[in-house]
């Protein structure tokens, strides 16, 4: 297969040997599980149990109402001890709502367990999708995007290619590697289910060239009937090949449009762990309750991979890898390039916890003082999004948020290549995150003020309308009154005229025929004048 | 257990500014030694003085601007400036030439613009041009290219000459100095001689025979080292050299009697050191790949034009400074295409929604 090259990237030392020496250790149930309700990207999930409730394994404890959302399940049976804010793995270090479960040690599946679907390929597609949703599955590569959403393409969007992202490009992480070595069949089953759901024509299964054992396991277990569908591809291990956009470029030479999604190219990309979770949920009826975590780095005694229940404290996971080595001072969730350092190891494993990396000062020294940018443009040379990171940096510093968007801020995937090569130790990615947040905040602020303005304008318009209507009503009323008066005047005038006419008649009748023409003329003039005056008075009133 | 929290990446940084500059200094060593061998101890004396002055002015300015002095000096950038300036001036130039040039380079060209990273012009070249136009006599004192054992001045005598501004004993400047090949070519052509007649003089060699070419070769060695270590990229040096060689070759083919050969242009002056060490100064150069090619080519063509038709044979400094002015515009006009967009692409729609 013809492979392509994306711009930039880094050749980083592979550090996975230490953690792949031992098989995956399935950890037991810890003394206490703290299960965060928000373990995915998207809308909030709310607790659907009460403190004191007894929950069974697999029972839904967090219910999501939104579309881009994922349910949360009890990883084991036990009592709900608390529902409150607890520290969770997040760069902000803020607390978030969690359900604390005290396990009863029986690890029972209650009635909540979904029945196994061995006949899944005869089931309705919508029912399949609902089952994935019920399983609370999110992408297990680290971004935790709800899987059911990705498997439900927009109307008219045809997905022809499914991509399996086995390019675990961060140094140290070997969770996918170990999964592929140990459970390739489940991954293939998950791929079959997904391929049926999306109706794809081909599946490109990318594995990095530094994972030969995983590749061997896959080659050996690939079912014969899938050989026409699934193509196993070994891709060069250049960071960040595991980025969705970069991997698609490597495999197909196509670029996902800026601001678009792989689905725009008719492709969908999933992590191998996600396929295993799909298989577990659909075939066994087991929602997402645990995941493989790579526990590694010079800061742990025996690096290895463990399968931990969601909600297990980091400290327990580290303990399973032999505990901390002497002098450890940094604990990172995720890989060394994109992961974030946590300040406390009591926080729990979540669906996005693919790796715990512990290091000592000599492994990750604090960077020296930040020096001025010398415009060496090494950042641009390694940027896989083909951006000009130093320009973005200047624009972020200058708060020129229009220019920074024009220069492609939102095309930045925050891979950290630029910060890694910067000789001046400038924390470039931090500046981009700052700028993004600032723009989001402003956008929100703008929307809010738009709403406020609309509301104000509406109110203003209503007041004006009411005043106008009031004025109109008043005018009408006045007009009516005036008309009435006018009517009165006219009647009076007519009356007066009649009377005068009669008087005239009478006068004429009384006598003198002399000067009759002259008299009539003067009378007529007087009449007209008085009528006109009356009318004018009426107007003035 | 509680931990330090720091932002990613959680790895040992690949480079530091000080480290990058250190590599540049290392790459300057072979050329500097070759220059010392052919032009006498004065070269080393100048380099030493240049570096000393540069560091002193840098420290003074940093202190005056209330910045951390030691941390700033550790970026080694002042040393590079002092060293490059010293290589550019004649090896026996009196010390005050260096002092004035460096003072201007560090104080005006660098720190008055905001220090490292903010200077629009290459400081060493600014300093060089200032002394070039101010002290034409002193700046013409290039010794004849001999070899160190045959050099008329010992190390001490060179030091004495630089510090006092006059030659020791009864030596005459005329006996010690020679026109540079560029000067000779210029004068010769102006006085109506052909290129063939001019280059027949012992002043000239072809690539390796006289000092100038050897020096060029050794700077080339250092430059290739920088390329190999990825401290610099190929765009600027290649573009500079081709920018000189292509027009030079064109005119040379047209009229080989009136125009010097491309090889002469590339190796007889400062083109090699300029292409690899001066034009590649990241602060004042263009930063995009295409921008760097245009920037380098501009310098190359300007070198040829200034040498051939201009008033000074010392074209590299002027060419670099002129292109420094254009660099920001080049950067603006040569923005690379963003991944997933067409060239000059549409601004992202609701990409961040």
JSON list of N, CA and C in Angstrom, two decimals, chain B residues 230-261:
[
{"chain": "B", "resi": 230, "resn": "UNK", "atom": "N", "xyz": [21.41, 20.18, 11.81]},
{"chain": "B", "resi": 230, "resn": "UNK", "atom": "CA", "xyz": [20.09, 20.81, 11.65]},
{"chain": "B", "resi": 230, "resn": "UNK", "atom": "C", "xyz": [19.94, 22.11, 12.45]},
{"chain": "B", "resi": 231, "resn": "UNK", "atom": "N", "xyz": [21.08, 22.78, 12.66]},
{"chain": "B", "resi": 231, "resn": "UNK", "atom": "CA", "xyz": [21.03, 24.09, 13.30]},
{"chain": "B", "resi": 231, "resn": "UNK", "atom": "C", "xyz": [20.53, 25.11, 12.27]},
{"chain": "B", "resi": 232, "resn": "UNK", "atom": "N", "xyz": [20.95, 24.92, 11.02]},
{"chain": "B", "resi": 232, "resn": "UNK", "atom": "CA", "xyz": [20.43, 25.76, 9.94]},
{"chain": "B", "resi": 232, "resn": "UNK", "atom": "C", "xyz": [19.79, 24.85, 8.89]},
{"chain": "B", "resi": 233, "resn": "UNK", "atom": "N", "xyz": [18.99, 25.44, 8.02]},
{"chain": "B", "resi": 233, "resn": "UNK", "atom": "CA", "xyz": [18.38, 24.66, 6.94]},
{"chain": "B", "resi": 233, "resn": "UNK", "atom": "C", "xyz": [19.04, 25.04, 5.62]},
{"chain": "B", "resi": 234, "resn": "UNK", "atom": "N", "xyz": [18.88, 24.20, 4.63]},
{"chain": "B", "resi": 234, "resn": "UNK", "atom": "CA", "xyz": [19.62, 24.38, 3.38]},
{"chain": "B", "resi": 234, "resn": "UNK", "atom": "C", "xyz": [19.17, 25.60, 2.60]},
{"chain": "B", "resi": 235, "resn": "UNK", "atom": "N", "xyz": [17.92, 26.04, 2.81]},
{"chain": "B", "resi": 235, "resn": "UNK", "atom": "CA", "xyz": [17.33, 27.03, 1.91]},
{"chain": "B", "resi": 235, "resn": "UNK", "atom": "C", "xyz": [18.19, 28.28, 1.72]},
{"chain": "B", "resi": 236, "resn": "UNK", "atom": "N", "xyz": [18.57, 28.91, 2.84]},
{"chain": "B", "resi": 236, "resn": "UNK", "atom": "CA", "xyz": [19.28, 30.19, 2.72]},
{"chain": "B", "resi": 236, "resn": "UNK", "atom": "C", "xyz": [20.66, 30.02, 2.10]},
{"chain": "B", "resi": 237, "resn": "UNK", "atom": "N", "xyz": [21.53, 29.13, 2.63]},
{"chain": "B", "resi": 237, "resn": "UNK", "atom": "CA", "xyz": [22.87, 29.03, 2.03]},
{"chain": "B", "resi": 237, "resn": "UNK", "atom": "C", "xyz": [22.83, 28.67, 0.55]},
{"chain": "B", "resi": 238, "resn": "UNK", "atom": "N", "xyz": [22.00, 27.71, 0.20]},
{"chain": "B", "resi": 238, "resn": "UNK", "atom": "CA", "xyz": [21.95, 27.30, -1.20]},
{"chain": "B", "resi": 238, "resn": "UNK", "atom": "C", "xyz": [21.45, 28.46, -2.06]},
{"chain": "B", "resi": 239, "resn": "UNK", "atom": "N", "xyz": [20.43, 29.15, -1.58]},
{"chain": "B", "resi": 239, "resn": "UNK", "atom": "CA", "xyz": [19.88, 30.25, -2.37]},
{"chain": "B", "resi": 239, "resn": "UNK", "atom": "C", "xyz": [20.89, 31.38, -2.51]},
{"chain": "B", "resi": 240, "resn": "UNK", "atom": "N", "xyz": [21.66, 31.66, -1.44]},
{"chain": "B", "resi": 240, "resn": "UNK", "atom": "CA", "xyz": [22.65, 32.73, -1.53]},
{"chain": "B", "resi": 240, "resn": "UNK", "atom": "C", "xyz": [23.70, 32.37, -2.58]},
{"chain": "B", "resi": 241, "resn": "UNK", "atom": "N", "xyz": [24.22, 31.15, -2.49]},
{"chain": "B", "resi": 241, "resn": "UNK", "atom": "CA", "xyz": [25.30, 30.76, -3.39]},
{"chain": "B", "resi": 241, "resn": "UNK", "atom": "C", "xyz": [24.81, 30.73, -4.83]},
{"chain": "B", "resi": 242, "resn": "UNK", "atom": "N", "xyz": [23.61, 30.16, -5.03]},
{"chain": "B", "resi": 242, "resn": "UNK", "atom": "CA", "xyz": [23.08, 30.15, -6.41]},
{"chain": "B", "resi": 242, "resn": "UNK", "atom": "C", "xyz": [22.73, 31.57, -6.86]},
{"chain": "B", "resi": 243, "resn": "UNK", "atom": "N", "xyz": [22.27, 32.39, -5.92]},
{"chain": "B", "resi": 243, "resn": "UNK", "atom": "CA", "xyz": [21.93, 33.76, -6.26]},
{"chain": "B", "resi": 243, "resn": "UNK", "atom": "C", "xyz": [23.13, 34.55, -6.74]},
{"chain": "B", "resi": 244, "resn": "UNK", "atom": "N", "xyz": [24.33, 34.20, -6.22]},
{"chain": "B", "resi": 244, "resn": "UNK", "atom": "CA", "xyz": [25.55, 34.83, -6.71]},
{"chain": "B", "resi": 244, "resn": "UNK", "atom": "C", "xyz": [26.00, 34.15, -8.01]},
{"chain": "B", "resi": 245, "resn": "UNK", "atom": "N", "xyz": [26.00, 32.81, -7.97]},
{"chain": "B", "resi": 245, "resn": "UNK", "atom": "CA", "xyz": [26.65, 32.05, -9.05]},
{"chain": "B", "resi": 245, "resn": "UNK", "atom": "C", "xyz": [25.88, 32.13, -10.37]},
{"chain": "B", "resi": 246, "resn": "UNK", "atom": "N", "xyz": [24.55, 32.14, -10.30]},
{"chain": "B", "resi": 246, "resn": "UNK", "atom": "CA", "xyz": [23.80, 32.09, -11.56]},
{"chain": "B", "resi": 246, "resn": "UNK", "atom": "C", "xyz": [23.97, 33.38, -12.37]},
{"chain": "B", "resi": 247, "resn": "UNK", "atom": "N", "xyz": [23.70, 34.57, -11.76]},
{"chain": "B", "resi": 247, "resn": "UNK", "atom": "CA", "xyz": [23.95, 35.78, -12.56]},
{"chain": "B", "resi": 247, "resn": "UNK", "atom": "C", "xyz": [25.42, 35.95, -12.93]},
{"chain": "B", "resi": 248, "resn": "UNK", "atom": "N", "xyz": [26.32, 35.59, -11.99]},
{"chain": "B", "resi": 248, "resn": "UNK", "atom": "CA", "xyz": [27.74, 35.70, -12.30]},
{"chain": "B", "resi": 248, "resn": "UNK", "atom": "C", "xyz": [28.09, 34.82, -13.48]},
{"chain": "B", "resi": 249, "resn": "UNK", "atom": "N", "xyz": [27.56, 33.61, -13.48]},
{"chain": "B", "resi": 249, "resn": "UNK", "atom": "CA", "xyz": [27.83, 32.67, -14.58]},
{"chain": "B", "resi": 249, "resn": "UNK", "atom": "C", "xyz": [27.28, 33.19, -15.90]},
{"chain": "B", "resi": 250, "resn": "UNK", "atom": "N", "xyz": [26.09, 33.78, -15.83]},
{"chain": "B", "resi": 250, "resn": "UNK", "atom": "CA", "xyz": [25.46, 34.28, -17.04]},
{"chain": "B", "resi": 250, "resn": "UNK", "atom": "C", "xyz": [26.33, 35.36, -17.69]},
{"chain": "B", "resi": 251, "resn": "UNK", "atom": "N", "xyz": [26.74, 36.35, -16.87]},
{"chain": "B", "resi": 251, "resn": "UNK", "atom": "CA", "xyz": [27.55, 37.44, -17.44]},
{"chain": "B", "resi": 251, "resn": "UNK", "atom": "C", "xyz": [28.93, 36.96, -17.84]},
{"chain": "B", "resi": 252, "resn": "UNK", "atom": "N", "xyz": [29.45, 36.01, -17.11]},
{"chain": "B", "resi": 252, "resn": "UNK", "atom": "CA", "xyz": [30.78, 35.49, -17.39]},
{"chain": "B", "resi": 252, "resn": "UNK", "atom": "C", "xyz": [30.78, 34.77, -18.74]},
{"chain": "B", "resi": 253, "resn": "UNK", "atom": "N", "xyz": [29.72, 34.01, -18.98]},
{"chain": "B", "resi": 253, "resn": "UNK", "atom": "CA", "xyz": [29.62, 33.32, -20.27]},
{"chain": "B", "resi": 253, "resn": "UNK", "atom": "C", "xyz": [29.45, 34.33, -21.40]},
{"chain": "B", "resi": 254, "resn": "UNK", "atom": "N", "xyz": [28.74, 35.40, -21.09]},
{"chain": "B", "resi": 254, "resn": "UNK", "atom": "CA", "xyz": [28.49, 36.43, -22.10]},
{"chain": "B", "resi": 254, "resn": "UNK", "atom": "C", "xyz": [29.79, 37.14, -22.47]},
{"chain": "B", "resi": 255, "resn": "UNK", "atom": "N", "xyz": [30.59, 37.46, -21.44]},
{"chain": "B", "resi": 255, "resn": "UNK", "atom": "CA", "xyz": [31.80, 38.24, -21.69]},
{"chain": "B", "resi": 255, "resn": "UNK", "atom": "C", "xyz": [32.85, 37.90, -20.63]},
{"chain": "B", "resi": 256, "resn": "UNK", "atom": "N", "xyz": [33.59, 36.83, -20.82]},
{"chain": "B", "resi": 256, "resn": "UNK", "atom": "CA", "xyz": [34.52, 36.36, -19.78]},
{"chain": "B", "resi": 256, "resn": "UNK", "atom": "C", "xyz": [35.67, 37.34, -19.54]},
{"chain": "B", "resi": 257, "resn": "UNK", "atom": "N", "xyz": [35.85, 38.32, -20.42]},
{"chain": "B", "resi": 257, "resn": "UNK", "atom": "CA", "xyz": [36.94, 39.28, -20.19]},
{"chain": "B", "resi": 257, "resn": "UNK", "atom": "C", "xyz": [36.53, 40.37, -19.21]},
{"chain": "B", "resi": 258, "resn": "UNK", "atom": "N", "xyz": [35.24, 40.68, -19.15]},
{"chain": "B", "resi": 258, "resn": "UNK", "atom": "CA", "xyz": [34.80, 41.79, -18.31]},
{"chain": "B", "resi": 258, "resn": "UNK", "atom": "C", "xyz": [34.14, 41.34, -17.02]},
{"chain": "B", "resi": 259, "resn": "UNK", "atom": "N", "xyz": [33.82, 40.05, -16.93]},
{"chain": "B", "resi": 259, "resn": "UNK", "atom": "CA", "xyz": [33.14, 39.57, -15.72]},
{"chain": "B", "resi": 259, "resn": "UNK", "atom": "C", "xyz": [33.87, 38.37, -15.14]},
{"chain": "B", "resi": 260, "resn": "UNK", "atom": "N", "xyz": [34.04, 38.42, -13.81]},
{"chain": "B", "resi": 260, "resn": "UNK", "atom": "CA", "xyz": [34.75, 37.34, -13.14]},
{"chain": "B", "resi": 260, "resn": "UNK", "atom": "C", "xyz": [33.89, 36.07, -13.13]},
{"chain": "B", "resi": 261, "resn": "UNK", "atom": "N", "xyz": [34.54, 34.93, -12.96]},
{"chain": "B", "resi": 261, "resn": "UNK", "atom": "CA", "xyz": [33.83, 33.65, -13.02]},
{"chain": "B", "resi": 261, "resn": "UNK", "atom": "C", "xyz": [32.98, 33.46, -11.77]}
]
